[in-house]
mmCIF file of C-alpha atoms in Angstrom:
data_model
loop_
_atom_site.group_PDB
_atom_site.id
_atom_site.type_symbol
_atom_site.label_atom_id
_atom_site.label_comp_id
_atom_site.label_asym_id
_atom_site.label_seq_id
_atom_site.Cartn_x
_atom_site.Cartn_y
_atom_site.Cartn_z
ATOM 1 C CA MET K 15 -46.404 100.076 285.299
ATOM 2 C CA ALA K 16 -44.715 97.094 286.926
ATOM 3 C CA GLU K 17 -47.492 94.739 285.800
ATOM 4 C CA THR K 18 -47.448 95.757 282.132
ATOM 5 C CA ILE K 19 -44.892 94.076 279.871
ATOM 6 C CA ILE K 20 -43.868 95.642 276.563
ATOM 7 C CA GLY K 21 -42.777 93.321 273.785
ATOM 8 C CA ILE K 22 -40.484 94.400 270.954
ATOM 9 C CA ILE K 23 -40.078 92.108 267.949
ATOM 10 C CA GLY K 24 -37.123 93.386 265.939
ATOM 11 C CA MET K 25 -34.064 94.756 267.734
ATOM 12 C CA GLY K 26 -32.467 96.889 265.076
ATOM 13 C CA LEU K 27 -31.309 100.397 265.937
ATOM 14 C CA MET K 28 -34.827 101.742 266.485
ATOM 15 C CA GLY K 29 -35.926 98.655 268.416
ATOM 16 C CA LYS K 30 -32.941 98.998 270.734
ATOM 17 C CA MET K 31 -33.627 102.696 271.229
ATOM 18 C CA TYR K 32 -37.240 101.952 272.128
ATOM 19 C CA ALA K 33 -36.210 99.174 274.542
ATOM 20 C CA ARG K 34 -33.668 101.337 276.362
ATOM 21 C CA LYS K 35 -35.963 104.355 276.689
ATOM 22 C CA MET K 36 -38.862 102.267 277.946
ATOM 23 C CA SER K 37 -36.714 100.358 280.411
ATOM 24 C CA ALA K 38 -35.228 103.598 281.721
ATOM 25 C CA ALA K 39 -38.773 104.838 282.327
ATOM 26 C CA GLY K 40 -39.527 101.795 284.507
ATOM 27 C CA TRP K 41 -41.305 99.513 282.044
ATOM 28 C CA ARG K 42 -40.432 95.842 281.688
ATOM 29 C CA VAL K 43 -39.436 94.861 278.157
ATOM 30 C CA HIS K 44 -39.373 91.476 276.447
ATOM 31 C CA ALA K 45 -37.537 91.582 273.144
ATOM 32 C CA CYS K 46 -36.165 89.452 270.318
ATOM 33 C CA ASP K 47 -34.612 89.547 266.898
ATOM 34 C CA MET K 48 -33.565 86.753 264.557
ATOM 35 C CA LYS K 49 -32.394 83.623 266.385
ATOM 36 C CA ASP K 50 -28.775 84.002 265.293
ATOM 37 C CA LYS K 51 -28.632 87.357 267.152
ATOM 38 C CA PHE K 52 -29.862 85.957 270.492
ATOM 39 C CA ASP K 53 -26.479 85.516 272.172
ATOM 40 C CA ALA K 54 -25.174 88.936 271.108
ATOM 41 C CA LEU K 55 -28.360 90.700 272.248
ATOM 42 C CA GLU K 56 -28.393 88.863 275.558
ATOM 43 C CA THR K 57 -24.817 89.989 276.170
ATOM 44 C CA GLU K 58 -25.542 93.565 275.088
ATOM 45 C CA PHE K 59 -28.489 93.938 277.482
ATOM 46 C CA SER K 60 -27.167 91.772 280.323
ATOM 47 C CA ASP K 61 -26.736 94.804 282.598
ATOM 48 C CA ASP K 62 -30.418 95.836 282.308
ATOM 49 C CA LYS K 63 -32.643 93.654 284.472
ATOM 50 C CA ASP K 64 -35.814 95.135 282.948
ATOM 51 C CA ILE K 65 -34.977 93.988 279.403
ATOM 52 C CA VAL K 66 -35.289 90.241 278.802
ATOM 53 C CA ILE K 67 -34.112 88.833 275.472
ATOM 54 C CA PHE K 68 -36.044 85.925 273.938
ATOM 55 C CA GLU K 69 -34.935 83.564 271.179
ATOM 56 C CA ASP K 70 -37.913 84.381 268.974
ATOM 57 C CA GLY K 71 -41.210 86.197 268.736
ATOM 58 C CA TYR K 72 -43.313 83.369 270.160
ATOM 59 C CA GLY K 73 -42.096 84.022 273.689
ATOM 60 C CA VAL K 74 -42.418 87.769 273.275
ATOM 61 C CA SER K 75 -45.961 87.498 271.870
ATOM 62 C CA ARG K 76 -47.225 85.096 274.546
ATOM 63 C CA SER K 77 -45.875 87.117 277.487
ATOM 64 C CA SER K 78 -46.363 90.780 276.515
ATOM 65 C CA ASP K 79 -49.282 93.189 276.974
ATOM 66 C CA TYR K 80 -48.262 95.708 274.287
ATOM 67 C CA ILE K 81 -46.243 94.270 271.400
ATOM 68 C CA ILE K 82 -44.396 96.494 268.942
ATOM 69 C CA TYR K 83 -43.232 95.034 265.638
ATOM 70 C CA SER K 84 -40.084 96.993 264.811
ATOM 71 C CA VAL K 85 -39.247 95.302 261.518
ATOM 72 C CA GLU K 86 -38.890 96.314 257.871
ATOM 73 C CA ALA K 87 -42.077 97.211 256.050
ATOM 74 C CA GLU K 88 -41.097 94.710 253.352
ATOM 75 C CA THR K 89 -41.160 91.801 255.844
ATOM 76 C CA ILE K 90 -43.947 92.890 258.226
ATOM 77 C CA ASP K 91 -46.556 90.528 256.748
ATOM 78 C CA LYS K 92 -44.250 87.502 257.017
ATOM 79 C CA VAL K 93 -43.227 88.272 260.600
ATOM 80 C CA VAL K 94 -46.789 88.919 261.839
ATOM 81 C CA ALA K 95 -47.966 85.744 260.088
ATOM 82 C CA GLU K 96 -45.310 83.812 262.019
ATOM 83 C CA TYR K 97 -45.795 85.251 265.504
ATOM 84 C CA GLY K 98 -49.237 86.894 265.460
ATOM 85 C CA ARG K 99 -51.124 83.716 266.310
ATOM 86 C CA ALA K 100 -49.165 83.447 269.570
ATOM 87 C CA THR K 101 -50.275 86.896 270.758
ATOM 88 C CA LYS K 102 -51.441 87.010 274.360
ATOM 89 C CA LYS K 103 -55.212 87.185 274.676
ATOM 90 C CA HIS K 104 -56.575 90.763 274.758
ATOM 91 C CA ALA K 105 -53.112 92.213 274.200
ATOM 92 C CA ILE K 106 -52.415 95.403 272.206
ATOM 93 C CA VAL K 107 -50.268 95.223 269.074
ATOM 94 C CA GLY K 108 -48.630 97.972 267.064
ATOM 95 C CA GLY K 109 -45.839 98.533 264.578
ATOM 96 C CA GLN K 110 -43.046 101.023 264.117
ATOM 97 C CA THR K 111 -42.728 100.849 260.324
ATOM 98 C CA SER K 112 -42.607 104.041 258.232
ATOM 99 C CA CYS K 113 -45.368 102.771 255.921
ATOM 100 C CA LYS K 114 -48.632 101.825 257.607
ATOM 101 C CA ALA K 115 -50.658 100.357 254.711
ATOM 102 C CA PRO K 116 -48.873 96.946 254.691
ATOM 103 C CA GLU K 117 -48.501 97.007 258.468
ATOM 104 C CA ILE K 118 -52.200 97.456 259.220
ATOM 105 C CA ALA K 119 -53.103 94.936 256.503
ATOM 106 C CA ALA K 120 -50.811 92.384 258.147
ATOM 107 C CA PHE K 121 -52.363 92.966 261.556
ATOM 108 C CA GLU K 122 -55.908 92.622 260.220
ATOM 109 C CA ARG K 123 -54.964 89.492 258.276
ATOM 110 C CA HIS K 124 -53.060 87.565 260.945
ATOM 111 C CA LEU K 125 -54.053 88.746 264.438
ATOM 112 C CA PRO K 126 -56.940 87.201 266.424
ATOM 113 C CA SER K 127 -60.061 89.363 266.607
ATOM 114 C CA ASP K 128 -59.678 90.019 270.361
ATOM 115 C CA ILE K 129 -56.348 91.782 269.797
ATOM 116 C CA GLU K 130 -56.372 95.587 269.827
ATOM 117 C CA ILE K 131 -54.237 97.630 267.414
ATOM 118 C CA VAL K 132 -52.438 100.887 268.253
ATOM 119 C CA SER K 133 -49.464 101.669 266.049
ATOM 120 C CA CYS K 134 -46.841 104.391 266.151
ATOM 121 C CA HIS K 135 -44.041 105.951 264.116
ATOM 122 C CA SER K 136 -41.177 108.046 265.491
ATOM 123 C CA LEU K 137 -40.345 110.564 262.762
ATOM 124 C CA HIS K 138 -36.586 110.561 263.310
ATOM 125 C CA GLY K 139 -33.653 108.174 263.261
ATOM 126 C CA PRO K 140 -32.215 106.216 266.186
ATOM 127 C CA ASN K 141 -29.365 108.678 266.732
ATOM 128 C CA VAL K 142 -31.636 111.712 267.159
ATOM 129 C CA ASP K 143 -32.899 112.647 270.622
ATOM 130 C CA PRO K 144 -36.644 111.854 270.527
ATOM 131 C CA LYS K 145 -37.486 114.739 272.884
ATOM 132 C CA ASP K 146 -39.896 117.166 271.147
ATOM 133 C CA GLN K 147 -39.731 115.161 267.889
ATOM 134 C CA PRO K 148 -43.023 114.142 266.207
ATOM 135 C CA LEU K 149 -44.371 110.741 267.222
ATOM 136 C CA VAL K 150 -47.411 109.596 265.247
ATOM 137 C CA VAL K 151 -49.888 107.410 267.152
ATOM 138 C CA ILE K 152 -52.520 105.445 265.180
ATOM 139 C CA ARG K 153 -55.552 104.169 267.042
ATOM 140 C CA HIS K 154 -56.780 101.600 264.553
ATOM 141 C CA ARG K 155 -58.755 99.191 266.758
ATOM 142 C CA ALA K 156 -58.667 99.832 270.483
ATOM 143 C CA SER K 157 -60.658 100.829 273.562
ATOM 144 C CA GLN K 158 -60.010 104.173 275.228
ATOM 145 C CA ALA K 159 -58.254 102.396 278.121
ATOM 146 C CA SER K 160 -55.858 100.557 275.781
ATOM 147 C CA PHE K 161 -55.158 103.683 273.777
ATOM 148 C CA ASP K 162 -54.438 105.610 276.990
ATOM 149 C CA LEU K 163 -52.042 102.889 278.106
ATOM 150 C CA VAL K 164 -50.094 103.039 274.834
ATOM 151 C CA THR K 165 -49.815 106.842 274.894
ATOM 152 C CA ARG K 166 -48.627 106.645 278.502
ATOM 153 C CA ILE K 167 -45.963 104.106 277.526
ATOM 154 C CA LEU K 168 -44.819 106.228 274.554
ATOM 155 C CA SER K 169 -44.707 109.386 276.673
ATOM 156 C CA CYS K 170 -41.326 108.209 278.018
ATOM 157 C CA PHE K 171 -39.723 109.533 274.790
ATOM 158 C CA GLY K 172 -40.768 113.103 275.507
ATOM 159 C CA SER K 173 -41.921 113.372 271.875
ATOM 160 C CA LYS K 174 -44.798 115.409 270.499
ATOM 161 C CA GLN K 175 -47.573 112.842 269.971
ATOM 162 C CA VAL K 176 -49.696 113.366 266.857
ATOM 163 C CA LEU K 177 -52.871 111.324 266.414
ATOM 164 C CA LEU K 178 -53.506 110.255 262.791
ATOM 165 C CA ASP K 179 -55.100 107.393 260.905
ATOM 166 C CA ALA K 180 -52.978 105.067 258.808
ATOM 167 C CA GLU K 181 -53.977 106.505 255.413
ATOM 168 C CA ILE K 182 -53.248 110.118 256.347
ATOM 169 C CA HIS K 183 -49.974 109.051 257.955
ATOM 170 C CA ASP K 184 -48.827 107.450 254.705
ATOM 171 C CA ARG K 185 -49.812 110.470 252.641
ATOM 172 C CA ILE K 186 -47.980 112.889 254.955
ATOM 173 C CA THR K 187 -44.844 110.752 255.159
ATOM 174 C CA ALA K 188 -44.845 110.541 251.354
ATOM 175 C CA ASP K 189 -45.139 114.355 251.211
ATOM 176 C CA THR K 190 -42.351 114.942 253.731
ATOM 177 C CA GLN K 191 -39.995 111.992 253.328
ATOM 178 C CA ALA K 192 -40.261 110.012 250.090
ATOM 179 C CA VAL K 193 -39.419 112.858 247.686
ATOM 180 C CA THR K 194 -36.827 114.288 250.063
ATOM 181 C CA HIS K 195 -35.033 110.942 250.151
ATOM 182 C CA ALA K 196 -35.281 110.608 246.352
ATOM 183 C CA ALA K 197 -33.524 113.956 245.888
ATOM 184 C CA PHE K 198 -30.581 113.067 248.121
ATOM 185 C CA LEU K 199 -30.316 109.529 246.749
ATOM 186 C CA SER K 200 -30.141 111.006 243.254
ATOM 187 C CA MET K 201 -27.391 113.433 244.275
ATOM 188 C CA GLY K 202 -25.274 110.603 245.659
ATOM 189 C CA THR K 203 -25.809 108.457 242.565
ATOM 190 C CA ALA K 204 -24.858 111.356 240.286
ATOM 191 C CA TRP K 205 -21.707 112.180 242.229
ATOM 192 C CA ARG K 206 -20.634 108.535 242.113
ATOM 193 C CA ALA K 207 -21.318 108.379 238.363
ATOM 194 C CA ASN K 208 -19.071 111.407 237.897
ATOM 195 C CA ASN K 209 -16.482 109.881 240.275
ATOM 196 C CA GLN K 210 -16.743 112.926 242.532
ATOM 197 C CA PHE K 211 -16.225 113.420 246.225
ATOM 198 C CA PRO K 212 -18.069 116.755 246.075
ATOM 199 C CA TRP K 213 -16.588 118.303 249.215
ATOM 200 C CA GLU K 214 -13.109 117.977 247.654
ATOM 201 C CA THR K 215 -13.968 120.560 244.981
ATOM 202 C CA THR K 216 -14.956 124.177 245.499
ATOM 203 C CA ARG K 217 -18.125 123.554 243.503
ATOM 204 C CA TYR K 218 -19.898 121.794 246.373
ATOM 205 C CA VAL K 219 -18.545 123.544 249.487
ATOM 206 C CA GLY K 220 -20.246 126.218 251.588
ATOM 207 C CA GLY K 221 -23.776 127.423 252.022
ATOM 208 C CA ILE K 222 -26.505 125.288 250.478
ATOM 209 C CA GLU K 223 -23.911 122.777 249.284
ATOM 210 C CA ASN K 224 -23.093 121.871 252.897
ATOM 211 C CA VAL K 225 -26.631 120.643 253.439
ATOM 212 C CA LYS K 226 -26.615 118.671 250.168
ATOM 213 C CA CYS K 227 -23.357 116.880 250.982
ATOM 214 C CA ASN K 228 -23.996 116.213 254.661
ATOM 215 C CA ILE K 229 -27.529 114.914 254.322
ATOM 216 C CA THR K 230 -26.716 112.797 251.264
ATOM 217 C CA LEU K 231 -23.957 111.058 253.194
ATOM 218 C CA ARG K 232 -26.162 110.760 256.261
ATOM 219 C CA ILE K 233 -28.809 108.928 254.224
ATOM 220 C CA TYR K 234 -26.300 106.608 252.571
ATOM 221 C CA SER K 235 -24.735 105.766 255.945
ATOM 222 C CA ASN K 236 -28.018 104.126 256.998
ATOM 223 C CA LYS K 237 -29.567 100.813 255.998
ATOM 224 C CA TRP K 238 -31.106 100.687 252.518
ATOM 225 C CA HIS K 239 -34.388 99.188 253.748
ATOM 226 C CA VAL K 240 -35.113 102.311 255.850
ATOM 227 C CA TYR K 241 -35.879 104.149 252.611
ATOM 228 C CA ALA K 242 -36.944 101.320 250.303
ATOM 229 C CA GLY K 243 -40.025 100.326 252.280
ATOM 230 C CA LEU K 244 -41.319 103.865 252.541
ATOM 231 C CA ALA K 245 -40.805 104.502 248.825
ATOM 232 C CA ILE K 246 -42.025 101.203 247.360
ATOM 233 C CA LEU K 247 -44.814 100.187 249.748
ATOM 234 C CA ASN K 248 -46.341 103.599 250.462
ATOM 235 C CA PRO K 249 -49.274 104.031 248.041
ATOM 236 C CA SER K 250 -48.710 107.789 247.822
ATOM 237 C CA ALA K 251 -44.942 107.748 247.389
ATOM 238 C CA LYS K 252 -44.633 106.342 243.863
ATOM 239 C CA LYS K 253 -46.643 109.203 242.358
ATOM 240 C CA GLN K 254 -44.607 111.801 244.183
ATOM 241 C CA ILE K 255 -41.203 110.311 243.340
ATOM 242 C CA ARG K 256 -42.285 110.015 239.701
ATOM 243 C CA GLN K 257 -43.292 113.693 239.692
ATOM 244 C CA TYR K 258 -39.935 114.691 241.136
ATOM 245 C CA ALA K 259 -38.134 112.865 238.313
ATOM 246 C CA GLU K 260 -40.463 114.553 235.787
ATOM 247 C CA SER K 261 -39.790 117.963 237.315
ATOM 248 C CA VAL K 262 -36.023 117.382 237.148
ATOM 249 C CA THR K 263 -36.284 116.303 233.517
ATOM 250 C CA ASP K 264 -38.562 119.172 232.440
ATOM 251 C CA LEU K 265 -36.418 121.868 234.072
ATOM 252 C CA PHE K 266 -33.192 120.366 232.723
ATOM 253 C CA LYS K 267 -34.603 120.383 229.192
ATOM 254 C CA LEU K 268 -35.560 124.036 229.538
ATOM 255 C CA MET K 269 -32.051 124.857 230.757
ATOM 256 C CA LEU K 270 -30.436 122.822 227.989
ATOM 257 C CA GLY K 271 -32.596 124.468 225.316
ATOM 258 C CA GLY K 272 -31.894 127.980 226.575
ATOM 259 C CA HIS K 273 -35.589 128.668 227.197
ATOM 260 C CA GLY K 274 -34.972 131.294 229.829
ATOM 261 C CA ARG K 275 -38.343 133.012 229.743
ATOM 262 C CA GLU K 276 -40.323 129.781 230.082
ATOM 263 C CA LEU K 277 -37.944 128.477 232.754
ATOM 264 C CA LYS K 278 -38.301 131.695 234.792
ATOM 265 C CA ARG K 279 -42.098 131.674 234.508
ATOM 266 C CA ARG K 280 -42.304 128.066 235.693
ATOM 267 C CA ILE K 281 -39.874 128.541 238.590
ATOM 268 C CA LYS K 282 -41.564 131.722 239.790
ATOM 269 C CA THR K 283 -45.049 130.207 239.567
ATOM 270 C CA ALA K 284 -43.971 127.216 241.632
ATOM 271 C CA GLY K 285 -42.253 129.469 244.172
ATOM 272 C CA ASP K 286 -45.297 131.694 244.541
ATOM 273 C CA PHE K 287 -47.470 128.644 245.231
ATOM 274 C CA VAL K 288 -45.182 127.131 247.859
ATOM 275 C CA PHE K 289 -43.869 130.231 249.625
ATOM 276 C CA THR K 290 -45.990 133.312 248.889
ATOM 277 C CA ALA K 291 -49.426 131.687 248.903
ATOM 278 C CA ALA K 292 -48.452 129.835 252.070
ATOM 279 C CA GLY K 293 -47.976 133.185 253.810
ATOM 280 C CA ARG K 294 -44.237 132.834 254.332
ATOM 281 C CA ARG K 295 -43.096 136.116 252.787
ATOM 282 C CA GLY K 296 -43.061 138.056 256.052
ATOM 283 C CA GLU K 297 -41.519 135.326 258.200
ATOM 284 C CA SER K 298 -37.838 134.826 258.936
ATOM 285 C CA LEU K 299 -35.862 132.145 257.079
ATOM 286 C CA LEU K 300 -35.490 128.723 258.681
ATOM 287 C CA LEU K 301 -31.754 128.812 257.812
ATOM 288 C CA SER K 302 -29.285 131.720 257.717
ATOM 289 C CA ASP K 303 -25.960 132.239 255.909
ATOM 290 C CA GLU K 304 -24.122 131.727 259.189
ATOM 291 C CA VAL K 305 -25.816 128.374 259.820
ATOM 292 C CA LEU K 306 -25.344 127.183 256.242
ATOM 293 C CA ASP K 307 -21.615 128.016 256.203
ATOM 294 C CA ARG K 308 -20.878 126.548 259.615
ATOM 295 C CA PHE K 309 -21.143 122.870 258.675
ATOM 296 C CA SER K 310 -18.690 122.121 255.891
ATOM 297 C CA LEU K 311 -16.778 118.952 255.008
ATOM 298 C CA GLY K 312 -14.281 120.999 252.991
ATOM 299 C CA LYS K 313 -12.673 124.441 252.950
ATOM 300 C CA VAL K 314 -15.165 127.154 252.107
ATOM 301 C CA PRO K 315 -13.904 129.261 249.154
ATOM 302 C CA LYS K 316 -13.942 133.070 249.264
ATOM 303 C CA GLU K 317 -16.060 133.158 246.121
ATOM 304 C CA ARG K 318 -18.480 130.382 245.361
ATOM 305 C CA PRO K 319 -18.801 129.118 241.788
ATOM 306 C CA PRO K 320 -22.207 129.503 240.117
ATOM 307 C CA ASN K 321 -24.772 126.742 240.588
ATOM 308 C CA ASN K 322 -28.254 126.394 239.121
ATOM 309 C CA HIS K 323 -29.453 124.181 242.019
ATOM 310 C CA LEU K 324 -31.512 121.902 239.795
ATOM 311 C CA SER K 325 -32.288 119.571 242.701
ATOM 312 C CA LEU K 326 -33.885 122.414 244.693
ATOM 313 C CA LEU K 327 -35.754 123.956 241.774
ATOM 314 C CA ALA K 328 -37.172 120.537 240.931
ATOM 315 C CA MET K 329 -38.333 120.001 244.530
ATOM 316 C CA VAL K 330 -40.396 123.186 244.573
ATOM 317 C CA ASP K 331 -41.705 122.394 241.080
ATOM 318 C CA CYS K 332 -42.717 118.939 242.312
ATOM 319 C CA TRP K 333 -44.558 120.383 245.328
ATOM 320 C CA TRP K 334 -46.377 122.822 243.045
ATOM 321 C CA LYS K 335 -47.383 120.142 240.528
ATOM 322 C CA LEU K 336 -48.700 117.906 243.323
ATOM 323 C CA GLY K 337 -50.452 120.752 245.165
ATOM 324 C CA ILE K 338 -48.331 120.224 248.315
ATOM 325 C CA VAL K 339 -47.692 123.081 250.721
ATOM 326 C CA PRO K 340 -44.837 121.644 252.817
ATOM 327 C CA TYR K 341 -45.429 123.980 255.782
ATOM 328 C CA ASP K 342 -48.768 122.256 256.344
ATOM 329 C CA HIS K 343 -46.916 119.141 257.505
ATOM 330 C CA MET K 344 -44.331 120.657 259.854
ATOM 331 C CA ILE K 345 -45.961 118.986 262.863
ATOM 332 C CA CYS K 346 -45.168 115.592 261.275
ATOM 333 C CA SER K 347 -41.864 116.469 259.632
ATOM 334 C CA THR K 348 -38.499 114.768 260.077
ATOM 335 C CA PRO K 349 -35.286 116.684 260.806
ATOM 336 C CA LEU K 350 -34.079 115.929 257.245
ATOM 337 C CA PHE K 351 -37.244 117.352 255.743
ATOM 338 C CA ARG K 352 -36.904 120.539 257.802
ATOM 339 C CA LEU K 353 -33.339 120.961 256.558
ATOM 340 C CA TRP K 354 -34.392 120.365 252.941
ATOM 341 C CA LEU K 355 -37.303 122.789 253.281
ATOM 342 C CA GLY K 356 -34.930 125.268 254.892
ATOM 343 C CA VAL K 357 -32.511 125.319 251.946
ATOM 344 C CA THR K 358 -35.259 125.480 249.323
ATOM 345 C CA GLU K 359 -36.823 128.369 251.218
ATOM 346 C CA TYR K 360 -33.419 130.060 251.424
ATOM 347 C CA LEU K 361 -33.010 129.804 247.643
ATOM 348 C CA TYR K 362 -36.455 131.179 246.846
ATOM 349 C CA ARG K 363 -36.691 133.891 249.495
ATOM 350 C CA LYS K 364 -33.104 135.178 249.634
ATOM 351 C CA PRO K 365 -33.190 138.525 247.777
ATOM 352 C CA GLY K 366 -31.741 138.267 244.281
ATOM 353 C CA LEU K 367 -30.510 134.685 244.642
ATOM 354 C CA LEU K 368 -33.299 133.049 242.662
ATOM 355 C CA ASP K 369 -32.917 135.407 239.699
ATOM 356 C CA GLU K 370 -29.172 134.758 239.736
ATOM 357 C CA VAL K 371 -29.777 130.994 239.719
ATOM 358 C CA ILE K 372 -32.196 131.249 236.781
ATOM 359 C CA THR K 373 -29.649 133.230 234.768
ATOM 360 C CA ILE K 374 -26.932 130.681 235.579
ATOM 361 C CA ALA K 375 -29.244 127.813 234.626
ATOM 362 C CA VAL K 376 -29.541 129.140 231.069
ATOM 363 C CA GLU K 377 -26.206 130.844 230.452
ATOM 364 C CA ASP K 378 -23.611 128.870 232.424
ATOM 365 C CA ASN K 379 -22.561 125.331 231.438
ATOM 366 C CA THR K 380 -20.371 124.622 234.492
ATOM 367 C CA PHE K 381 -22.789 122.091 235.969
ATOM 368 C CA ARG K 382 -24.182 120.587 232.772
ATOM 369 C CA SER K 383 -22.514 117.189 233.167
ATOM 370 C CA ASP K 384 -23.522 117.066 236.835
ATOM 371 C CA ASP K 385 -27.096 117.974 235.933
ATOM 372 C CA LEU K 386 -27.187 115.313 233.235
ATOM 373 C CA GLU K 387 -26.141 112.589 235.674
ATOM 374 C CA PHE K 388 -28.546 113.945 238.276
ATOM 375 C CA THR K 389 -31.394 113.706 235.771
ATOM 376 C CA PHE K 390 -30.443 110.145 234.890
ATOM 377 C CA ALA K 391 -30.250 109.300 238.608
ATOM 378 C CA ALA K 392 -33.643 110.816 239.468
ATOM 379 C CA ARG K 393 -35.319 108.906 236.623
ATOM 380 C CA GLY K 394 -33.507 105.703 237.622
ATOM 381 C CA TRP K 395 -34.684 105.902 241.217
ATOM 382 C CA SER K 396 -38.222 106.656 240.041
ATOM 383 C CA ASP K 397 -38.226 103.607 237.732
ATOM 384 C CA CYS K 398 -36.871 101.417 240.509
ATOM 385 C CA VAL K 399 -39.681 102.506 242.851
ATOM 386 C CA SER K 400 -42.373 102.253 240.147
ATOM 387 C CA PHE K 401 -41.390 98.679 239.388
ATOM 388 C CA GLY K 402 -41.486 97.800 243.105
ATOM 389 C CA ASP K 403 -38.073 96.231 242.782
ATOM 390 C CA PHE K 404 -36.460 95.878 246.225
ATOM 391 C CA SER K 405 -33.442 94.021 244.830
ATOM 392 C CA SER K 406 -32.580 96.782 242.351
ATOM 393 C CA TYR K 407 -33.203 99.405 245.007
ATOM 394 C CA ARG K 408 -30.744 97.674 247.314
ATOM 395 C CA ASP K 409 -28.121 97.304 244.575
ATOM 396 C CA ARG K 410 -28.351 100.958 243.580
ATOM 397 C CA PHE K 411 -28.179 102.086 247.186
ATOM 398 C CA GLU K 412 -25.282 99.887 248.283
ATOM 399 C CA GLN K 413 -23.125 100.684 245.263
ATOM 400 C CA THR K 414 -23.194 104.367 246.145
ATOM 401 C CA GLN K 415 -22.945 103.572 249.848
ATOM 402 C CA SER K 416 -19.684 101.721 249.295
ATOM 403 C CA TYR K 417 -18.281 104.623 247.299
ATOM 404 C CA PHE K 418 -18.834 107.180 250.048
ATOM 405 C CA ALA K 419 -18.318 104.925 253.082
ATOM 406 C CA PRO K 420 -14.876 106.322 254.128
ATOM 407 C CA ARG K 421 -16.424 109.706 254.885
ATOM 408 C CA PHE K 422 -19.457 108.551 256.871
ATOM 409 C CA PRO K 423 -18.055 109.121 260.401
ATOM 410 C CA GLU K 424 -17.208 112.775 259.740
ATOM 411 C CA ALA K 425 -20.448 113.390 257.853
ATOM 412 C CA THR K 426 -22.465 111.868 260.682
ATOM 413 C CA ARG K 427 -20.765 114.099 263.241
ATOM 414 C CA VAL K 428 -21.263 117.277 261.222
ATOM 415 C CA GLY K 429 -24.789 116.227 260.258
ATOM 416 C CA ASN K 430 -25.762 115.716 263.901
ATOM 417 C CA GLU K 431 -24.574 119.245 264.718
ATOM 418 C CA MET K 432 -26.488 120.630 261.748
ATOM 419 C CA ILE K 433 -29.685 118.857 262.725
ATOM 420 C CA LYS K 434 -29.342 120.120 266.303
ATOM 421 C CA VAL K 435 -29.279 123.686 265.021
ATOM 422 C CA ILE K 436 -32.279 123.296 262.701
ATOM 423 C CA LEU K 437 -34.277 121.632 265.489
ATOM 424 C CA GLU K 438 -33.601 124.604 267.746
ATOM 425 C CA LYS K 439 -35.047 126.916 265.077
ATOM 426 C CA THR K 440 -38.117 124.814 264.170
#
């Protein structure tokens, strides 16, 4: 252990988490970020003798035995092109991006042929305890000895290691993350368009609404590039995000036109595919009423107003149209995905609730303006991803981020508690 040096290029929140965990486990770490962050990083890690901060990636690449690129998927090619040629002979290189197609392509394009490639992806954010969380390991080009070394290094997180190839990783992350993020991003955009702080009205407080509000704010409290790279660069994600927007639009049109029979048939068919065919009918719910009501940003009313839950209905419709059974990917699921699956399951398997929602969708106009803005938002995010426009993605994200920023600290606290509970159950 003492002879092996781990290099980390990119000291954002995840890079720092990796560095601290590895150092605590007894590994020596050489790390860097952009040159203008050198002094601040050196000060931040001055009390840890096993973490050495370098000015740039050249020093890290030349001195390290296993080098992890912890940078944005959008910039991975540029960064590897810059520092890859300095990689220590016979070293192992990997990346920690959420989208592996551009990452592996960059490694193959810019690394010398003697360099081995073992990548990874922690399926959680930097503020979540990695213990027992999924950690994907990708053995792309490596000997058994090198692969064993990497898995031994990564074992310091206490995560559940899952061995996949890059293509399957990207398909599963699209299934479990891309559409989930699109749904919450669309909610935030719609609430901003309606000039709503949803927890300040009784319409979005209690039960399922708590998950919607907390997770939406949790996503918008992070950096935009965390979600942009996965959505725009993942080959599987565009199709899935487009289908979600189409599902939202189709269901909203059926609601608007009062086509109750057709709406019910479509919703029930989708639900049967996702929940009944998957063998979930006899199993307990991932989330209970007590759990859903516990985490509220506002005062829970005695009687909740009706809600057609278009965002949830569209998610299950999207899974059905794409042939996705979400339970198949639980071993590689993020905490946010498990929460989202939990509330959709609650809606579809809670006795009588789904029929009530279908009736509300056709007969009650309370949420029509909200649903209209949500439909616009879902289509807007889909277009942004389809065009591959990082600049527009960032603008859309940061506009809504600024709107909700004052409530991020409280939402993060409540969201952390909520995630802790769902992790205990799944």
